[in-house]
Amino acid sequence: MDPCASEAAARLLWQHRRAGTTLDALPDALRPLDRAAGLAIQAALPAVSGERVVGWKIAATSAAGQAHIGVSGPLPGRILSGFVHALGDRVPLAGNRMRVAEPEFAFRIAVDLPPRAAPRGVDEVLTAVASLHPGFEVPDSRFADFARAGEAQLLADDACCGRFVFGAAAPDTWRTLDLSAHAVQATVSAADGQPRLQRDGSGQAVLGDPRVALAWLVNALSAQGLTLRAGDWVSTGTCMVPLAIEPGDQVLADYGVLGRLGLRLAG
């Protein structure tokens, strides 16, 4: 895709993100027709937004999630600096039409992982991890019908990247656990504190294991010639069916020995 067209598409998507508005599809002249073109538009997003990349997310890490949005596999997305919230912040939902929260396993990277020809295995990738954290994503899309936007446009739209909250680092004993079988329970409560929804999940929902998802992301970036950098976050994808939320809700995710994390949504 022509670099000027990639930048123009990224700028249009960023304008909709800032305004909280949607579009049916990118204009024909700016619409990506394949995965590479979608990634090129996403790569232009930091420059047009003026935001730093502070990490990466993975969308569609379950078969059900992939079927829901009509994609062939996981999708990487950039986490921008202005969309990571501190613990206790009220996360805004203005303009968000997806209205779901996703409990996730998030990793913090300790050392740079530059691109290379040979793929990295899970064990090698884990040696580059500083810590594991409970996390939430509140995803969003610039497309009115994101389930029908198609893989290329979803990649251009930063893989439905939304807002994030990351909890305290889990005890380092996480390295001895089977994260694929690790259970997570989440509760959504209304503003008055009354529970409205409870759901269970596990690491199995995240490409079979959050560690496998992390290695997938490292190798996907390497294939694009990109480095996963020290200090970056990697949020590996929802570990349960996404939780329906409304303004003013509070969400609590209990990761057992790995910790608990609360999410407060602005009214």
CSV table of N, CA and C in Angstrom, one decimal, residues 119-255:
chain,number,residue,atom,x,y,z
A,119,PRO,N,12.5,-18.5,14.6
A,119,PRO,CA,11.5,-18.2,15.6
A,119,PRO,C,12.0,-18.5,17.0
A,120,ARG,N,11.5,-17.8,18.0
A,120,ARG,CA,11.8,-18.1,19.4
A,120,ARG,C,10.7,-19.0,20.0
A,121,GLY,N,11.2,-20.0,20.8
A,121,GLY,CA,10.3,-20.8,21.5
A,121,GLY,C,9.8,-20.2,22.8
A,122,VAL,N,8.8,-20.9,23.4
A,122,VAL,CA,8.2,-20.3,24.6
A,122,VAL,C,9.2,-20.2,25.7
A,123,ASP,N,10.0,-21.2,25.9
A,123,ASP,CA,11.0,-21.1,27.0
A,123,ASP,C,12.0,-19.9,26.8
A,124,GLU,N,12.4,-19.7,25.6
A,124,GLU,CA,13.3,-18.6,25.4
A,124,GLU,C,12.7,-17.3,25.6
A,125,VAL,N,11.4,-17.2,25.1
A,125,VAL,CA,10.7,-15.9,25.3
A,125,VAL,C,10.5,-15.6,26.8
A,126,LEU,N,10.2,-16.6,27.6
A,126,LEU,CA,10.0,-16.4,29.0
A,126,LEU,C,11.2,-15.9,29.8
A,127,THR,N,12.4,-16.2,29.3
A,127,THR,CA,13.6,-15.6,29.9
A,127,THR,C,13.7,-14.1,29.7
A,128,ALA,N,12.9,-13.6,28.8
A,128,ALA,CA,12.9,-12.1,28.6
A,128,ALA,C,11.8,-11.4,29.3
A,129,VAL,N,11.0,-12.1,30.1
A,129,VAL,CA,9.9,-11.6,30.8
A,129,VAL,C,10.3,-11.1,32.2
A,130,ALA,N,9.9,-9.9,32.5
A,130,ALA,CA,10.2,-9.3,33.9
A,130,ALA,C,9.1,-9.8,34.9
A,131,SER,N,7.9,-9.7,34.5
A,131,SER,CA,6.8,-10.0,35.4
A,131,SER,C,5.5,-10.3,34.7
A,132,LEU,N,4.6,-11.0,35.4
A,132,LEU,CA,3.2,-11.3,34.9
A,132,LEU,C,2.2,-10.5,35.8
A,133,HIS,N,1.2,-9.9,35.1
A,133,HIS,CA,0.2,-9.1,35.8
A,133,HIS,C,-1.2,-9.4,35.4
A,134,PRO,N,-2.2,-9.3,36.3
A,134,PRO,CA,-3.6,-9.3,35.9
A,134,PRO,C,-3.8,-8.1,35.1
A,135,GLY,N,-4.7,-8.2,34.1
A,135,GLY,CA,-5.0,-7.0,33.3
A,135,GLY,C,-6.4,-7.0,32.8
A,136,PHE,N,-6.9,-5.8,32.4
A,136,PHE,CA,-8.2,-5.6,31.7
A,136,PHE,C,-7.9,-4.9,30.5
A,137,GLU,N,-8.6,-5.3,29.4
A,137,GLU,CA,-8.8,-4.4,28.2
A,137,GLU,C,-10.3,-4.1,28.1
A,138,VAL,N,-10.6,-2.8,27.8
A,138,VAL,CA,-11.9,-2.4,27.3
A,138,VAL,C,-11.8,-2.1,25.9
A,139,PRO,N,-12.0,-3.1,25.0
A,139,PRO,CA,-11.7,-2.9,23.6
A,139,PRO,C,-12.7,-2.0,22.9
A,140,ASP,N,-12.4,-1.5,21.7
A,140,ASP,CA,-13.3,-0.6,21.0
A,140,ASP,C,-12.9,-0.8,19.5
A,141,SER,N,-13.8,-0.3,18.6
A,141,SER,CA,-13.6,-0.3,17.2
A,141,SER,C,-14.1,0.9,16.6
A,142,ARG,N,-13.5,1.3,15.5
A,142,ARG,CA,-13.9,2.5,14.7
A,142,ARG,C,-14.9,2.1,13.7
A,143,PHE,N,-15.2,0.8,13.6
A,143,PHE,CA,-16.2,0.3,12.5
A,143,PHE,C,-17.5,0.1,13.2
A,144,ALA,N,-18.6,0.6,12.5
A,144,ALA,CA,-19.9,0.4,13.1
A,144,ALA,C,-20.3,-1.1,13.3
A,145,ASP,N,-19.9,-1.9,12.3
A,145,ASP,CA,-20.1,-3.4,12.4
A,145,ASP,C,-18.7,-4.0,12.3
A,146,PHE,N,-18.0,-4.0,13.5
A,146,PHE,CA,-16.7,-4.6,13.5
A,146,PHE,C,-16.6,-6.0,13.2
A,147,ALA,N,-17.7,-6.8,13.4
A,147,ALA,CA,-17.7,-8.2,13.2
A,147,ALA,C,-17.7,-8.5,11.7
A,148,ARG,N,-18.0,-7.5,10.9
A,148,ARG,CA,-18.0,-7.7,9.4
A,148,ARG,C,-17.0,-6.8,8.7
A,149,ALA,N,-16.1,-6.2,9.4
A,149,ALA,CA,-15.1,-5.3,8.8
A,149,ALA,C,-14.1,-6.0,8.1
A,150,GLY,N,-13.7,-7.3,8.5
A,150,GLY,CA,-12.7,-8.1,7.8
A,150,GLY,C,-11.4,-7.9,8.4
A,151,GLU,N,-10.5,-8.9,8.2
A,151,GLU,CA,-9.2,-8.9,8.9
A,151,GLU,C,-8.3,-7.7,8.6
A,152,ALA,N,-8.3,-7.3,7.3
A,152,ALA,CA,-7.4,-6.3,6.9
A,152,ALA,C,-7.8,-4.9,7.6
A,153,GLN,N,-9.1,-4.6,7.6
A,153,GLN,CA,-9.5,-3.4,8.2
A,153,GLN,C,-9.4,-3.4,9.7
A,154,LEU,N,-9.6,-4.6,10.3
A,154,LEU,CA,-9.4,-4.7,11.8
A,154,LEU,C,-8.0,-4.5,12.2
A,155,LEU,N,-7.1,-5.0,11.4
A,155,LEU,CA,-5.6,-4.7,11.7
A,155,LEU,C,-5.3,-3.3,11.5
A,156,ALA,N,-5.9,-2.6,10.5
A,156,ALA,CA,-5.7,-1.2,10.3
A,156,ALA,C,-6.2,-0.4,11.5
A,157,ASP,N,-7.3,-0.9,12.1
A,157,ASP,CA,-7.9,-0.3,13.3
A,157,ASP,C,-7.3,-0.7,14.6
A,158,ASP,N,-6.0,-1.2,14.5
A,158,ASP,CA,-5.3,-1.5,15.7
A,158,ASP,C,-5.9,-2.7,16.4
A,159,ALA,N,-6.4,-3.6,15.7
A,159,ALA,CA,-7.0,-4.9,16.3
A,159,ALA,C,-8.0,-4.6,17.4
A,160,CYS,N,-8.8,-3.6,17.2
A,160,CYS,CA,-9.8,-3.2,18.2
A,160,CYS,C,-9.2,-2.8,19.5
A,161,CYS,N,-8.0,-2.2,19.5
A,161,CYS,CA,-7.3,-1.8,20.7
A,161,CYS,C,-8.2,-0.7,21.4
A,162,GLY,N,-8.3,-0.9,22.7
A,162,GLY,CA,-9.1,0.0,23.5
A,162,GLY,C,-8.3,0.6,24.7
A,163,ARG,N,-8.9,0.5,25.9
A,163,ARG,CA,-8.2,1.1,27.1
A,163,ARG,C,-7.8,-0.1,28.0
A,164,PHE,N,-6.7,0.1,28.7
A,164,PHE,CA,-6.1,-0.9,29.5
A,164,PHE,C,-5.9,-0.5,31.0
A,165,VAL,N,-6.0,-1.4,31.9
A,165,VAL,CA,-5.6,-1.3,33.3
A,165,VAL,C,-4.8,-2.5,33.6
A,166,PHE,N,-3.6,-2.3,34.2
A,166,PHE,CA,-2.7,-3.5,34.6
A,166,PHE,C,-2.6,-3.4,36.1
A,167,GLY,N,-2.6,-4.6,36.7
A,167,GLY,CA,-2.5,-4.7,38.1
A,167,GLY,C,-1.1,-4.9,38.6
A,168,ALA,N,-0.9,-5.1,39.9
A,168,ALA,CA,0.4,-5.3,40.5
A,168,ALA,C,1.0,-6.6,39.9
A,169,ALA,N,2.3,-6.7,39.9
A,169,ALA,CA,3.0,-7.9,39.5
A,169,ALA,C,2.6,-9.1,40.4
A,170,ALA,N,2.4,-10.2,39.7
A,170,ALA,CA,2.1,-11.5,40.4
A,170,ALA,C,3.4,-12.0,41.1
A,171,PRO,N,3.2,-12.8,42.2
A,171,PRO,CA,4.4,-13.4,42.8
A,171,PRO,C,5.2,-14.2,41.7
A,172,ASP,N,6.5,-14.2,41.8
A,172,ASP,CA,7.3,-14.8,40.8
A,172,ASP,C,7.1,-16.3,40.7
A,173,THR,N,6.4,-16.9,41.6
A,173,THR,CA,6.1,-18.3,41.5
A,173,THR,C,5.2,-18.6,40.3
A,174,TRP,N,4.7,-17.6,39.6
A,174,TRP,CA,3.9,-17.8,38.4
A,174,TRP,C,4.6,-18.7,37.4
A,175,ARG,N,5.9,-18.6,37.5
A,175,ARG,CA,6.7,-19.3,36.5
A,175,ARG,C,6.6,-20.8,36.7
A,176,THR,N,6.2,-21.3,37.9
A,176,THR,CA,6.1,-22.7,38.1
A,176,THR,C,4.7,-23.2,37.9
A,177,LEU,N,3.7,-22.3,37.6
A,177,LEU,CA,2.3,-22.7,37.4
A,177,LEU,C,2.0,-23.1,36.0
A,178,ASP,N,1.0,-23.9,35.8
A,178,ASP,CA,0.4,-24.2,34.5
A,178,ASP,C,-0.6,-23.2,34.2
A,179,LEU,N,-0.2,-22.1,33.5
A,179,LEU,CA,-1.1,-21.0,33.2
A,179,LEU,C,-2.2,-21.4,32.3
A,180,SER,N,-2.1,-22.5,31.5
A,180,SER,CA,-3.2,-23.0,30.6
A,180,SER,C,-4.4,-23.4,31.5
A,181,ALA,N,-4.1,-23.9,32.7
A,181,ALA,CA,-5.2,-24.4,33.5
A,181,ALA,C,-5.6,-23.4,34.6
A,182,HIS,N,-4.9,-22.3,34.6
A,182,HIS,CA,-5.1,-21.4,35.8
A,182,HIS,C,-6.5,-20.7,35.6
A,183,ALA,N,-7.3,-20.7,36.7
A,183,ALA,CA,-8.6,-20.2,36.6
A,183,ALA,C,-8.7,-18.7,37.0
A,184,VAL,N,-9.6,-18.1,36.4
A,184,VAL,CA,-9.9,-16.6,36.6
A,184,VAL,C,-11.4,-16.5,36.8
A,185,GLN,N,-11.8,-15.8,37.8
A,185,GLN,CA,-13.3,-15.5,38.0
A,185,GLN,C,-13.5,-14.0,38.0
A,186,ALA,N,-14.5,-13.6,37.3
A,186,ALA,CA,-14.8,-12.1,37.2
A,186,ALA,C,-16.2,-11.9,37.6
A,187,THR,N,-16.5,-10.7,38.2
A,187,THR,CA,-17.8,-10.3,38.6
A,187,THR,C,-18.0,-8.8,38.1
A,188,VAL,N,-19.1,-8.6,37.5
A,188,VAL,CA,-19.5,-7.2,37.1
A,188,VAL,C,-20.6,-6.8,38.1
A,189,SER,N,-20.4,-5.6,38.7
A,189,SER,CA,-21.4,-5.1,39.6
A,189,SER,C,-21.8,-3.7,39.1
A,190,ALA,N,-23.1,-3.4,39.4
A,190,ALA,CA,-23.6,-2.1,39.0
A,190,ALA,C,-23.1,-1.0,39.9
A,191,ALA,N,-23.4,0.2,39.6
A,191,ALA,CA,-22.9,1.3,40.4
A,191,ALA,C,-23.3,1.2,41.9
A,192,ASP,N,-24.4,0.6,42.2
A,192,ASP,CA,-24.9,0.4,43.6
A,192,ASP,C,-24.3,-0.7,44.3
A,193,GLY,N,-23.3,-1.4,43.6
A,193,GLY,CA,-22.6,-2.5,44.2
A,193,GLY,C,-23.3,-3.9,44.0
A,194,GLN,N,-24.5,-3.9,43.4
A,194,GLN,CA,-25.2,-5.2,43.2
A,194,GLN,C,-24.5,-6.0,42.1
A,195,PRO,N,-24.1,-7.2,42.3
A,195,PRO,CA,-23.5,-8.0,41.2
A,195,PRO,C,-24.6,-8.3,40.2
A,196,ARG,N,-24.1,-8.2,38.9
A,196,ARG,CA,-25.0,-8.4,37.8
A,196,ARG,C,-24.6,-9.6,36.9
A,197,LEU,N,-23.3,-9.9,36.9
A,197,LEU,CA,-22.8,-10.9,36.1
A,197,LEU,C,-21.6,-11.6,36.7
A,198,GLN,N,-21.5,-12.9,36.7
A,198,GLN,CA,-20.3,-13.6,37.1
A,198,GLN,C,-19.9,-14.6,36.0
A,199,ARG,N,-18.6,-14.7,35.8
A,199,ARG,CA,-18.1,-15.6,34.7
A,199,ARG,C,-16.8,-16.2,35.1
A,200,ASP,N,-16.6,-17.4,34.7
A,200,ASP,CA,-15.3,-18.1,34.9
A,200,ASP,C,-14.5,-18.2,33.6
A,201,GLY,N,-13.2,-18.2,33.7
A,201,GLY,CA,-12.3,-18.3,32.5
A,201,GLY,C,-11.0,-19.0,32.9
A,202,SER,N,-10.1,-19.2,32.0
A,202,SER,CA,-8.8,-19.7,32.3
A,202,SER,C,-7.9,-19.4,31.2
A,203,GLY,N,-6.6,-19.7,31.4
A,203,GLY,CA,-5.6,-19.5,30.4
A,203,GLY,C,-5.8,-20.3,29.2
A,204,GLN,N,-6.5,-21.4,29.3
A,204,GLN,CA,-6.8,-22.2,28.1
A,204,GLN,C,-7.4,-21.4,26.9
A,205,ALA,N,-8.2,-20.4,27.3
A,205,ALA,CA,-8.9,-19.6,26.2
A,205,ALA,C,-7.9,-18.7,25.4
A,206,VAL,N,-6.6,-18.6,25.9
A,206,VAL,CA,-5.7,-17.7,25.3
A,206,VAL,C,-4.7,-18.5,24.4
A,207,LEU,N,-5.1,-18.9,23.2
A,207,LEU,CA,-4.3,-19.7,22.3
A,207,LEU,C,-3.8,-21.0,23.1
A,208,GLY,N,-4.6,-21.4,24.0
A,208,GLY,CA,-4.3,-22.6,24.8
A,208,GLY,C,-3.4,-22.4,26.0
A,209,ASP,N,-2.7,-21.2,26.0
A,209,ASP,CA,-1.8,-20.9,27.1
A,209,ASP,C,-1.3,-19.5,26.9
A,210,PRO,N,-1.4,-18.6,27.9
A,210,PRO,CA,-0.9,-17.2,27.7
A,210,PRO,C,0.5,-17.2,27.3
A,211,ARG,N,1.4,-18.1,27.7
A,211,ARG,CA,2.8,-18.1,27.4
A,211,ARG,C,2.9,-18.4,25.9
A,212,VAL,N,2.1,-19.3,25.3
A,212,VAL,CA,2.1,-19.5,23.9
A,212,VAL,C,1.7,-18.3,23.1
A,213,ALA,N,0.7,-17.6,23.6
A,213,ALA,CA,0.3,-16.3,23.0
A,213,ALA,C,1.4,-15.3,23.0
A,214,LEU,N,2.1,-15.2,24.1
A,214,LEU,CA,3.2,-14.3,24.1
A,214,LEU,C,4.3,-14.6,23.1
A,215,ALA,N,4.6,-15.9,23.0
A,215,ALA,CA,5.6,-16.3,22.0
A,215,ALA,C,5.1,-16.0,20.6
A,216,TRP,N,3.8,-16.2,20.4
A,216,TRP,CA,3.3,-15.9,19.0
A,216,TRP,C,3.5,-14.5,18.7
A,217,LEU,N,3.2,-13.6,19.7
A,217,LEU,CA,3.3,-12.2,19.4
A,217,LEU,C,4.8,-11.8,19.1
A,218,VAL,N,5.7,-12.3,19.9
A,218,VAL,CA,7.1,-12.1,19.6
A,218,VAL,C,7.5,-12.4,18.2
A,219,ASN,N,7.1,-13.6,17.8
A,219,ASN,CA,7.5,-14.1,16.4
A,219,ASN,C,6.7,-13.3,15.3
A,220,ALA,N,5.5,-12.9,15.6
A,220,ALA,CA,4.7,-12.1,14.6
A,220,ALA,C,5.4,-10.8,14.4
A,221,LEU,N,5.9,-10.1,15.5
A,221,LEU,CA,6.6,-8.9,15.4
A,221,LEU,C,7.9,-9.1,14.6
A,222,SER,N,8.6,-10.1,15.0
A,222,SER,CA,9.9,-10.4,14.3
A,222,SER,C,9.7,-10.5,12.8
A,223,ALA,N,8.6,-11.2,12.4
A,223,ALA,CA,8.3,-11.3,11.0
A,223,ALA,C,8.1,-10.0,10.3
A,224,GLN,N,7.7,-9.0,11.0
A,224,GLN,CA,7.5,-7.7,10.5
A,224,GLN,C,8.7,-6.8,10.6
A,225,GLY,N,9.8,-7.4,11.2
A,225,GLY,CA,11.0,-6.6,11.4
A,225,GLY,C,10.9,-5.7,12.6
A,226,LEU,N,10.1,-6.0,13.6
A,226,LEU,CA,9.8,-5.1,14.7
A,226,LEU,C,10.4,-5.8,16.0
A,227,THR,N,10.8,-4.9,16.9
A,227,THR,CA,11.4,-5.3,18.2
A,227,THR,C,10.4,-5.2,19.3
A,228,LEU,N,10.2,-6.2,20.1
A,228,LEU,CA,9.5,-6.1,21.3
A,228,LEU,C,10.5,-5.5,22.4
A,229,ARG,N,10.2,-4.4,23.0
A,229,ARG,CA,11.2,-3.6,23.7
A,229,ARG,C,11.1,-3.8,25.2
A,230,ALA,N,12.2,-3.7,25.9
A,230,ALA,CA,12.2,-3.7,27.4
A,230,ALA,C,11.2,-2.7,27.9
A,231,GLY,N,10.4,-3.1,28.9
A,231,GLY,CA,9.4,-2.2,29.4
A,231,GLY,C,8.0,-2.3,28.7
A,232,ASP,N,8.0,-2.9,27.6
A,232,ASP,CA,6.7,-3.1,26.9
A,232,ASP,C,5.8,-4.0,27.6
A,233,TRP,N,4.5,-3.7,27.5
A,233,TRP,CA,3.4,-4.6,28.0
A,233,TRP,C,3.0,-5.5,26.8
A,234,VAL,N,2.6,-6.7,27.1
A,234,VAL,CA,1.9,-7.6,26.2
A,234,VAL,C,0.7,-8.1,26.9
A,235,SER,N,-0.5,-7.7,26.4
A,235,SER,CA,-1.7,-8.2,26.9
A,235,SER,C,-2.2,-9.3,26.0
A,236,THR,N,-2.4,-10.5,26.5
A,236,THR,CA,-2.4,-11.7,25.6
A,236,THR,C,-3.8,-12.1,25.1
A,237,GLY,N,-4.8,-11.3,25.5
A,237,GLY,CA,-6.2,-11.7,25.0
A,237,GLY,C,-7.1,-12.2,26.1
A,238,THR,N,-8.3,-12.0,25.9
A,238,THR,CA,-9.3,-12.3,27.0
A,238,THR,C,-9.3,-13.8,27.3
A,239,CYS,N,-9.3,-14.1,28.6
A,239,CYS,CA,-9.3,-15.5,29.1
A,239,CYS,C,-10.7,-16.0,29.4
A,240,MET,N,-11.7,-15.3,28.9
A,240,MET,CA,-13.1,-15.7,29.1
A,240,MET,C,-14.0,-15.0,28.1
A,241,VAL,N,-15.2,-15.4,27.9
A,241,VAL,CA,-16.2,-14.7,27.1
A,241,VAL,C,-16.2,-13.2,27.6
A,242,PRO,N,-16.1,-12.2,26.7
A,242,PRO,CA,-16.1,-10.8,27.2
A,242,PRO,C,-17.3,-10.5,28.0
A,243,LEU,N,-17.1,-9.6,29.0
A,243,LEU,CA,-18.1,-9.2,30.0
A,243,LEU,C,-18.8,-8.0,29.5
A,244,ALA,N,-20.2,-8.1,29.4
A,244,ALA,CA,-21.0,-6.9,29.1
A,244,ALA,C,-20.9,-5.9,30.2
A,245,ILE,N,-20.6,-4.6,29.9
A,245,ILE,CA,-20.5,-3.6,30.9
A,245,ILE,C,-21.3,-2.4,30.5
A,246,GLU,N,-21.6,-1.5,31.5
A,246,GLU,CA,-22.3,-0.3,31.3
A,246,GLU,C,-21.6,0.8,32.1
A,247,PRO,N,-21.8,2.1,31.7
A,247,PRO,CA,-21.2,3.2,32.5
A,247,PRO,C,-21.5,3.1,34.0
A,248,GLY,N,-20.5,3.3,34.8
A,248,GLY,CA,-20.7,3.2,36.3
A,248,GLY,C,-20.4,1.9,36.9
A,249,ASP,N,-20.3,0.9,36.0
A,249,ASP,CA,-20.1,-0.5,36.5
A,249,ASP,C,-18.7,-0.6,37.2
A,250,GLN,N,-18.6,-1.6,38.0
A,250,GLN,CA,-17.3,-2.0,38.6
A,250,GLN,C,-17.1,-3.5,38.3
A,251,VAL,N,-15.9,-3.8,37.8
A,251,VAL,CA,-15.6,-5.2,37.5
A,251,VAL,C,-14.4,-5.7,38.3
A,252,LEU,N,-14.5,-6.9,38.9
A,252,LEU,CA,-13.4,-7.5,39.7
A,252,LEU,C,-13.0,-8.8,39.0
A,253,ALA,N,-11.7,-8.9,38.8
A,253,ALA,CA,-11.2,-10.2,38.3
A,253,ALA,C,-10.3,-10.8,39.3
A,254,ASP,N,-10.6,-12.0,39.7
A,254,ASP,CA,-9.8,-12.8,40.7
A,254,ASP,C,-9.0,-13.8,40.0
A,255,TYR,N,-7.6,-13.6,40.1
A,255,TYR,CA,-6.7,-14.6,39.5
A,255,TYR,C,-6.1,-15.5,40.5
